[in-house]
Amino acid sequence: MSVIDKNHTDRYDTPEEPFALDINDLGNFRYDMQHCIKCKGCYWVDHTYMPGVHHSVRCPSNLWKEFDSYCAAGKMRIGLGMLDGKVEWSDHLLEIIYACTLCGACDVGCKRNLDLEVDLTLEAMRVRAVKEGAGPLPVHKDIIKKIEKTGNCYGASADRNGWMDADVNPAEKADIIYFVGCSSSYVNQSVPKAITKVLQSADVPYMLMKDETCCGNIPFSVGDLDTAKKIAEANIAKVKESGARVLMTGCAECYRMWKVDYPKLLGIRTDELGFEVKHFIEVADEALAEGKLKLTEPVNRRITYHDSCNVSKTCDPWEPYEGKRGWMGCIEPRLDRRRGKSGLYDQSRELINAVPGIDFAEMPRKKENALCCGGGRGAKQAFPEMAENAARDRIEEVKFVGAGTVVSACPWCLSNFSETAARDGEKIDVLDIAELLAMAVK
Amino acid sequence: MSINKYAYEAIKAVVGEANITDDPADCMGYRSGPGGYESGTGYERVMTRLPGAICMPRTTKDVQEIVKICARYDLAFVPYSTGFYGPRSHPHLDDELIIDMKRMRDFEIDAEHFFITVQPGVVYSQIQQECFEHGAYVVVGGGGAQTSAVANLLNDGWSPLSFRVGLPQRRILGLEMVMPDGEIVKFGSLADSDDPFWGEGIGPDLRGILRGYTGLLGCLGICTKMAIKTLPFQPVVPEMQGVSPDTSLKLPEKRVKWINFTMPSLKSIEDAHIMLGNAEVGGAITKVPTFWRAIAKASCKEEFWDLWLKETEESVANFFLVRVMIIGFTSEEQFDYDYNVLTDIITELGGKERRTKPSDESWFKNADSAGMWLMTGSYVSVDYVMDSFDQAFKQGPNYRDLKDKYTPPLMPDCKDLGWFQSCEMGHLGYYEYLIYWDQREDTNGMDQFYVDSAKMNVRNGAYPALLSSHQPLYLTGPAYGPNYHNWILGLKKIFDPKWLSHPPLPLAHDEFCRRAAWMHDIADWPVPDEFPYPDSLKKKMAAAHGDI
């Protein structure tokens, strides 16, 4: 007899409800939407870490537009309205749903207390939008077409390996396969150059993917799961064909796709991919710990670190789940909930602090409380004002701690911070963590 | 559904186009529940409606102009700060205007004189950190660190940290209100100066009216600015530690410490409260519901039930734990002195110190109310009261026995006695009774328990806090007045003759009881055939809820 049966739960009549962590059906998250208490843990920085009246918000969407409908608490109510047929599709509703970077701040905030599946609910709302023909937005459809046509989200016809110069020496065969990603291949080419420089200086062999194409981040994020799944299958096949044991990215968006969203799309666990997924931070940190990476050149700067969302609060490994929810909302079988604890918080800081000459300053919003830059998951392409607003708020925080340089671990953050700083005439430098490390190696 | 278009345009001219909306999706984002305080209750299902529009003012002048526009167009409104306080802070009529105060977030601290001045958009955790950095602290109400300090202090404002200055109204200093007709009223020293340092004078001290002992939930206008007393702390700013969900404040070990003591009996816990107050040492003393310990230990809902269902009525009845905080306000020596006095008291009572984490997970900066929903999904405090210790100690058994009748749908809690603590350095007892349920159950029993507990208190002569805002006024008014209800309704008539400010409060729970069929048997007190609404409100009530 279970502990619940011993307690005369026959006196209660809560129905057992089957559900799955499957974003194909918004109905899987009805319980979560019904149980949001509007504490706004999705909006505020963890109260323990609340820095005062400034820098206190962690939701880039609700920072941009302040109506409750733009925070996850409001969206949970809207999602329930969608399920119950009480909300009709409109341009405004699509803005509410898509002006969001799926940064996971709301999810980790909610799991501080309530363990509701907020991020998955937001994803499921987008999938529903696509299934009902309302989404994605025209700009997203255009990006998806570009990916299908050219293999990259910019529609660029140039050689994807155009970033490589004579100093880049990948191995023909290695345990690590470096997935460069669209942004690094075409826009932020200094990042892969820096990554390969650091790897080579540490004597870490790597190979490149033959005929690399987009990771599918934007199709997945806007709810076009069919397209995203095809991309996932093709990319995974390429890694398996290469024989690599580790798929390494230098981009946080790609990292989450490979580590979390591909398994989610395919209904498998992350450890069933057949290879490990690592971000460059992990590889470099391991090399540092083994004494292979030698950071000897001083970098005399006061810098701060921006925890890119997808190497922090969203990157817990994926595990499919199907079960039943019963008495008092308890679920069977048990679930090890994804609460953002796998973030690469320590590794990134170990690397930065190993660089000689660095004067490191933490921003008030750090680690899982960091405010998203606003640049990811297709949100910037559709809502550039939202993305700028988030980056501007974060740059204020960089200045608040007196840093002249902000370092991140994602080329999308790099772009959004750089573009916003340039537009606003801000005198700050924006670097990828690989670029910082590359300065410190001989 | 929307508000009058001329009213909408006029309000848009005040707040700007970006700060008003009547879009259906935005309105849905402001729906009451279905989760949250009093989630899934009959009150929520019967009484709440979607708003017709939402606006976000920035200044007191904005609020004043909005309220005047509402008066001109006979538009009902409800002030809204964080939206956390469940159905009672949401519209009860069709096409109401929500005045969302979150953009009003001015904050000033007067560190020298220990007070802050805030607008309603500032939440407690923000205030607490600012205070820490100036050697002060505030009492973060049990409602949680995520609540608006203004809203919380108008309605609630207690926590174990109330030990030194307990009565929330004593922490409200100068205060500014926009009345339902748009007039600005300034309370306390704000009445004749810009310095809000003093709550009692020169102006009339109307704080009691606003709170109506515990809150009128915006039915007498909108508070736009409040000065709040802060309390001297010690100089070390507690360090933030851990990664979510395991975050806490590391306390400076020689200045601040929580200590748990195992005691031999319930009586010894009660005596510890009285004796610590008499000795005037410490920063907090409390006996919390036993299942909170299981919440603190559990890593998830399922683990909570694993732990809690190992308990029995006998084990809970024989578990005696008192939790005390000592603070070295002035020095480490004073901290040592307080600790020695405390351990003398506990030793005399036969208690024993237990190992306690040198951190604060909750009360200083979190007041973990959000975590209270984890176990069942639904929760409400059915009563909280500040009165004598005698009453505080008696209420536990009273509620325990009554609750048995309503379990299920209420959660099995092994007849736990609830929460009590000492306030005002032992001059007041505080009692709070919290109930939990799964909103997917038939929750009629929860609605009935709420009212049955009010009737129990009337029978026992116990004075509860939730009179006009949360309980039927025609039940409690005659019982505690005998004309308390007439007084409240008289105030409403004078200050808000058109009943535009969050109608139909203060008669909302009365309305619920007469509109919900499952409440009819229990609602056996006399009520007038017609409630004293103006004709315009009668029509709106009929439109929203149907004829009686």
mmCIF file of N, CA and C in Angstrom, chain A residues 329-405:
data_model
loop_
_atom_site.group_PDB
_atom_site.id
_atom_site.type_symbol
_atom_site.label_atom_id
_atom_site.label_comp_id
_atom_site.label_asym_id
_atom_site.label_seq_id
_atom_site.Cartn_x
_atom_site.Cartn_y
_atom_site.Cartn_z
ATOM 1 N N GLY A 329 -1.575 16.603 -7.331
ATOM 2 C CA GLY A 329 -0.688 17.000 -8.427
ATOM 3 C C GLY A 329 0.596 16.202 -8.505
ATOM 4 N N CYS A 330 0.711 15.174 -7.657
ATOM 5 C CA CYS A 330 1.940 14.357 -7.686
ATOM 6 C C CYS A 330 1.964 13.537 -8.976
ATOM 7 N N ILE A 331 3.156 13.327 -9.479
ATOM 8 C CA ILE A 331 3.280 12.599 -10.747
ATOM 9 C C ILE A 331 4.011 11.273 -10.535
ATOM 10 N N GLU A 332 3.639 10.341 -11.372
ATOM 11 C CA GLU A 332 4.303 9.026 -11.409
ATOM 12 C C GLU A 332 4.528 8.651 -12.860
ATOM 13 N N PRO A 333 5.668 8.163 -13.256
ATOM 14 C CA PRO A 333 6.861 8.001 -12.417
ATOM 15 C C PRO A 333 7.477 9.351 -12.060
ATOM 16 N N ARG A 334 8.390 9.311 -11.109
ATOM 17 C CA ARG A 334 9.053 10.530 -10.657
ATOM 18 C C ARG A 334 9.848 11.158 -11.787
ATOM 19 N N LEU A 335 10.071 12.446 -11.656
ATOM 20 C CA LEU A 335 10.757 13.205 -12.706
ATOM 21 C C LEU A 335 11.848 14.056 -12.075
ATOM 22 N N ASP A 336 13.038 13.940 -12.647
ATOM 23 C CA ASP A 336 14.117 14.823 -12.216
ATOM 24 C C ASP A 336 13.968 16.108 -13.031
ATOM 25 N N ARG A 337 13.341 17.098 -12.429
ATOM 26 C CA ARG A 337 12.948 18.292 -13.187
ATOM 27 C C ARG A 337 14.149 19.120 -13.611
ATOM 28 N N ARG A 338 14.008 19.719 -14.779
ATOM 29 C CA ARG A 338 15.091 20.548 -15.331
ATOM 30 C C ARG A 338 14.984 21.940 -14.728
ATOM 31 N N ARG A 339 15.912 22.275 -13.863
ATOM 32 C CA ARG A 339 15.830 23.556 -13.144
ATOM 33 C C ARG A 339 16.982 24.496 -13.470
ATOM 34 N N GLY A 340 17.722 24.184 -14.498
ATOM 35 C CA GLY A 340 18.791 25.084 -14.913
ATOM 36 C C GLY A 340 20.057 24.951 -14.096
ATOM 37 N N LYS A 341 20.214 23.820 -13.447
ATOM 38 C CA LYS A 341 21.393 23.672 -12.577
ATOM 39 C C LYS A 341 22.647 23.227 -13.331
ATOM 40 N N SER A 342 22.489 22.878 -14.620
ATOM 41 C CA SER A 342 23.667 22.433 -15.382
ATOM 42 C C SER A 342 24.403 23.581 -16.053
ATOM 43 N N GLY A 343 24.008 24.798 -15.753
ATOM 44 C CA GLY A 343 24.649 25.948 -16.390
ATOM 45 C C GLY A 343 26.166 25.938 -16.221
ATOM 46 N N LEU A 344 26.842 26.466 -17.236
ATOM 47 C CA LEU A 344 28.313 26.463 -17.208
ATOM 48 C C LEU A 344 28.818 27.703 -16.447
ATOM 49 N N TYR A 345 28.274 27.875 -15.270
ATOM 50 C CA TYR A 345 28.565 29.089 -14.496
ATOM 51 C C TYR A 345 30.008 29.105 -13.984
ATOM 52 N N ASP A 346 30.412 28.007 -13.392
ATOM 53 C CA ASP A 346 31.748 27.984 -12.783
ATOM 54 C C ASP A 346 32.846 27.905 -13.843
ATOM 55 N N GLN A 347 32.594 27.085 -14.879
ATOM 56 C CA GLN A 347 33.627 26.901 -15.901
ATOM 57 C C GLN A 347 33.991 28.225 -16.566
ATOM 58 N N SER A 348 32.985 29.001 -16.903
ATOM 59 C CA SER A 348 33.259 30.263 -17.597
ATOM 60 C C SER A 348 34.050 31.207 -16.697
ATOM 61 N N ARG A 349 33.700 31.242 -15.435
ATOM 62 C CA ARG A 349 34.397 32.148 -14.519
ATOM 63 C C ARG A 349 35.823 31.657 -14.215
ATOM 64 N N GLU A 350 35.989 30.346 -14.176
ATOM 65 C CA GLU A 350 37.351 29.806 -13.983
ATOM 66 C C GLU A 350 38.253 30.234 -15.129
ATOM 67 N N LEU A 351 37.714 30.159 -16.325
ATOM 68 C CA LEU A 351 38.515 30.537 -17.497
ATOM 69 C C LEU A 351 38.872 32.020 -17.464
ATOM 70 N N ILE A 352 37.875 32.838 -17.199
ATOM 71 C CA ILE A 352 38.122 34.291 -17.209
ATOM 72 C C ILE A 352 39.132 34.667 -16.130
ATOM 73 N N ASN A 353 38.948 34.101 -14.969
ATOM 74 C CA ASN A 353 39.834 34.475 -13.859
ATOM 75 C C ASN A 353 41.238 33.887 -13.995
ATOM 76 N N ALA A 354 41.391 32.950 -14.949
ATOM 77 C CA ALA A 354 42.736 32.404 -15.192
ATOM 78 C C ALA A 354 43.545 33.296 -16.132
ATOM 79 N N VAL A 355 42.882 34.273 -16.723
ATOM 80 C CA VAL A 355 43.608 35.171 -17.639
ATOM 81 C C VAL A 355 44.357 36.212 -16.808
ATOM 82 N N PRO A 356 45.673 36.296 -16.977
ATOM 83 C CA PRO A 356 46.408 37.265 -16.170
ATOM 84 C C PRO A 356 46.030 38.716 -16.520
ATOM 85 N N GLY A 357 45.984 39.530 -15.499
ATOM 86 C CA GLY A 357 45.710 40.950 -15.710
ATOM 87 C C GLY A 357 44.246 41.327 -15.662
ATOM 88 N N ILE A 358 43.380 40.316 -15.655
ATOM 89 C CA ILE A 358 41.936 40.614 -15.684
ATOM 90 C C ILE A 358 41.466 41.178 -14.343
ATOM 91 N N ASP A 359 40.688 42.240 -14.417
ATOM 92 C CA ASP A 359 39.994 42.781 -13.248
ATOM 93 C C ASP A 359 38.524 42.423 -13.465
ATOM 94 N N PHE A 360 38.095 41.362 -12.812
ATOM 95 C CA PHE A 360 36.760 40.809 -13.094
ATOM 96 C C PHE A 360 35.719 41.383 -12.144
ATOM 97 N N ALA A 361 34.627 41.842 -12.707
ATOM 98 C CA ALA A 361 33.518 42.370 -11.892
ATOM 99 C C ALA A 361 32.240 41.637 -12.272
ATOM 100 N N GLU A 362 31.540 41.119 -11.273
ATOM 101 C CA GLU A 362 30.249 40.481 -11.534
ATOM 102 C C GLU A 362 29.177 41.555 -11.659
ATOM 103 N N MET A 363 28.261 41.336 -12.556
ATOM 104 C CA MET A 363 27.087 42.200 -12.619
ATOM 105 C C MET A 363 26.080 41.733 -11.561
ATOM 106 N N PRO A 364 25.187 42.622 -11.127
ATOM 107 C CA PRO A 364 24.195 42.189 -10.134
ATOM 108 C C PRO A 364 23.374 40.994 -10.612
ATOM 109 N N ARG A 365 22.977 41.017 -11.883
ATOM 110 C CA ARG A 365 22.226 39.868 -12.396
ATOM 111 C C ARG A 365 23.216 38.900 -13.023
ATOM 112 N N LYS A 366 23.483 37.838 -12.318
ATOM 113 C CA LYS A 366 24.490 36.888 -12.796
ATOM 114 C C LYS A 366 23.933 35.472 -12.789
ATOM 115 N N LYS A 367 24.660 34.611 -13.483
ATOM 116 C CA LYS A 367 24.312 33.198 -13.574
ATOM 117 C C LYS A 367 22.841 33.031 -14.012
ATOM 118 N N GLU A 368 22.044 32.285 -13.234
ATOM 119 C CA GLU A 368 20.681 32.021 -13.697
ATOM 120 C C GLU A 368 19.798 33.256 -13.633
ATOM 121 N N ASN A 369 20.272 34.291 -12.987
ATOM 122 C CA ASN A 369 19.492 35.529 -12.910
ATOM 123 C C ASN A 369 19.858 36.542 -13.988
ATOM 124 N N ALA A 370 20.783 36.175 -14.857
ATOM 125 C CA ALA A 370 21.222 37.123 -15.886
ATOM 126 C C ALA A 370 20.065 37.493 -16.813
ATOM 127 N N LEU A 371 20.017 38.745 -17.182
ATOM 128 C CA LEU A 371 19.027 39.178 -18.163
ATOM 129 C C LEU A 371 19.512 38.787 -19.557
ATOM 130 N N CYS A 372 18.662 38.125 -20.302
ATOM 131 C CA CYS A 372 18.978 37.759 -21.695
ATOM 132 C C CYS A 372 19.341 39.021 -22.485
ATOM 133 N N CYS A 373 20.255 38.878 -23.429
ATOM 134 C CA CYS A 373 20.637 40.028 -24.260
ATOM 135 C C CYS A 373 19.520 40.423 -25.206
ATOM 136 N N GLY A 374 18.583 39.520 -25.452
ATOM 137 C CA GLY A 374 17.468 39.812 -26.349
ATOM 138 C C GLY A 374 17.695 39.366 -27.781
ATOM 139 N N GLY A 375 18.838 38.736 -28.037
ATOM 140 C CA GLY A 375 19.215 38.482 -29.430
ATOM 141 C C GLY A 375 18.869 37.117 -29.980
ATOM 142 N N GLY A 376 18.352 36.217 -29.169
ATOM 143 C CA GLY A 376 18.264 34.826 -29.592
ATOM 144 C C GLY A 376 16.895 34.357 -30.036
ATOM 145 N N ARG A 377 16.909 33.145 -30.592
ATOM 146 C CA ARG A 377 15.710 32.360 -30.868
ATOM 147 C C ARG A 377 14.717 33.041 -31.815
ATOM 148 N N GLY A 378 15.231 33.849 -32.704
ATOM 149 C CA GLY A 378 14.356 34.446 -33.708
ATOM 150 C C GLY A 378 13.599 35.674 -33.247
ATOM 151 N N ALA A 379 13.782 36.048 -31.994
ATOM 152 C CA ALA A 379 13.020 37.191 -31.474
ATOM 153 C C ALA A 379 13.531 38.516 -32.046
ATOM 154 N N LYS A 380 14.845 38.617 -32.168
ATOM 155 C CA LYS A 380 15.403 39.883 -32.646
ATOM 156 C C LYS A 380 14.991 40.147 -34.095
ATOM 157 N N GLN A 381 14.964 39.094 -34.887
ATOM 158 C CA GLN A 381 14.616 39.278 -36.296
ATOM 159 C C GLN A 381 13.199 39.846 -36.433
ATOM 160 N N ALA A 382 12.314 39.442 -35.536
ATOM 161 C CA ALA A 382 10.930 39.904 -35.627
ATOM 162 C C ALA A 382 10.688 41.169 -34.814
ATOM 163 N N PHE A 383 11.396 41.309 -33.722
ATOM 164 C CA PHE A 383 11.151 42.430 -32.817
ATOM 165 C C PHE A 383 12.475 43.078 -32.406
ATOM 166 N N PRO A 384 13.111 43.766 -33.345
ATOM 167 C CA PRO A 384 14.426 44.337 -33.030
ATOM 168 C C PRO A 384 14.391 45.333 -31.868
ATOM 169 N N GLU A 385 13.263 46.021 -31.699
ATOM 170 C CA GLU A 385 13.178 46.981 -30.583
ATOM 171 C C GLU A 385 13.243 46.263 -29.237
ATOM 172 N N MET A 386 12.617 45.112 -29.164
ATOM 173 C CA MET A 386 12.668 44.332 -27.931
ATOM 174 C C MET A 386 14.105 43.919 -27.639
ATOM 175 N N ALA A 387 14.795 43.454 -28.694
ATOM 176 C CA ALA A 387 16.167 42.986 -28.527
ATOM 177 C C ALA A 387 17.094 44.137 -28.109
ATOM 178 N N GLU A 388 16.903 45.269 -28.738
ATOM 179 C CA GLU A 388 17.716 46.438 -28.375
ATOM 180 C C GLU A 388 17.448 46.872 -26.945
ATOM 181 N N ASN A 389 16.194 46.838 -26.582
ATOM 182 C CA ASN A 389 15.823 47.264 -25.235
ATOM 183 C C ASN A 389 16.508 46.402 -24.172
ATOM 184 N N ALA A 390 16.531 45.093 -24.422
ATOM 185 C CA ALA A 390 17.178 44.187 -23.469
ATOM 186 C C ALA A 390 18.680 44.442 -23.423
ATOM 187 N N ALA A 391 19.283 44.555 -24.606
ATOM 188 C CA ALA A 391 20.731 44.774 -24.650
ATOM 189 C C ALA A 391 21.104 46.098 -23.982
ATOM 190 N N ARG A 392 20.268 47.091 -24.212
ATOM 191 C CA ARG A 392 20.532 48.419 -23.623
ATOM 192 C C ARG A 392 20.496 48.341 -22.091
ATOM 193 N N ASP A 393 19.531 47.612 -21.589
ATOM 194 C CA ASP A 393 19.410 47.466 -20.135
ATOM 195 C C ASP A 393 20.624 46.741 -19.558
ATOM 196 N N ARG A 394 21.080 45.739 -20.295
ATOM 197 C CA ARG A 394 22.236 44.967 -19.832
ATOM 198 C C ARG A 394 23.511 45.820 -19.925
ATOM 199 N N ILE A 395 23.624 46.614 -20.967
ATOM 200 C CA ILE A 395 24.815 47.470 -21.111
ATOM 201 C C ILE A 395 24.868 48.482 -19.970
ATOM 202 N N GLU A 396 23.716 48.961 -19.544
ATOM 203 C CA GLU A 396 23.686 49.856 -18.373
ATOM 204 C C GLU A 396 24.284 49.152 -17.162
ATOM 205 N N GLU A 397 24.012 47.877 -17.056
ATOM 206 C CA GLU A 397 24.520 47.091 -15.928
ATOM 207 C C GLU A 397 26.035 46.893 -16.040
ATOM 208 N N VAL A 398 26.499 46.722 -17.279
ATOM 209 C CA VAL A 398 27.951 46.619 -17.513
ATOM 210 C C VAL A 398 28.627 47.899 -17.015
ATOM 211 N N LYS A 399 28.027 49.015 -17.378
ATOM 212 C CA LYS A 399 28.596 50.305 -16.949
ATOM 213 C C LYS A 399 28.473 50.485 -15.435
ATOM 214 N N PHE A 400 27.391 49.981 -14.879
ATOM 215 C CA PHE A 400 27.142 50.102 -13.438
ATOM 216 C C PHE A 400 28.278 49.488 -12.622
ATOM 217 N N VAL A 401 28.833 48.380 -13.122
ATOM 218 C CA VAL A 401 29.934 47.740 -12.373
ATOM 219 C C VAL A 401 31.297 48.262 -12.837
ATOM 220 N N GLY A 402 31.278 49.260 -13.677
ATOM 221 C CA GLY A 402 32.525 49.919 -14.070
ATOM 222 C C GLY A 402 33.362 49.136 -15.050
ATOM 223 N N ALA A 403 32.741 48.186 -15.736
ATOM 224 C CA ALA A 403 33.501 47.388 -16.700
ATOM 225 C C ALA A 403 33.543 48.091 -18.053
ATOM 226 N N GLY A 404 34.657 47.950 -18.728
ATOM 227 C CA GLY A 404 34.779 48.497 -20.072
ATOM 228 C C GLY A 404 34.572 47.444 -21.132
ATOM 229 N N THR A 405 34.531 46.181 -20.698
ATOM 230 C CA THR A 405 34.378 45.062 -21.636
ATOM 231 C C THR A 405 33.358 44.075 -21.086
#
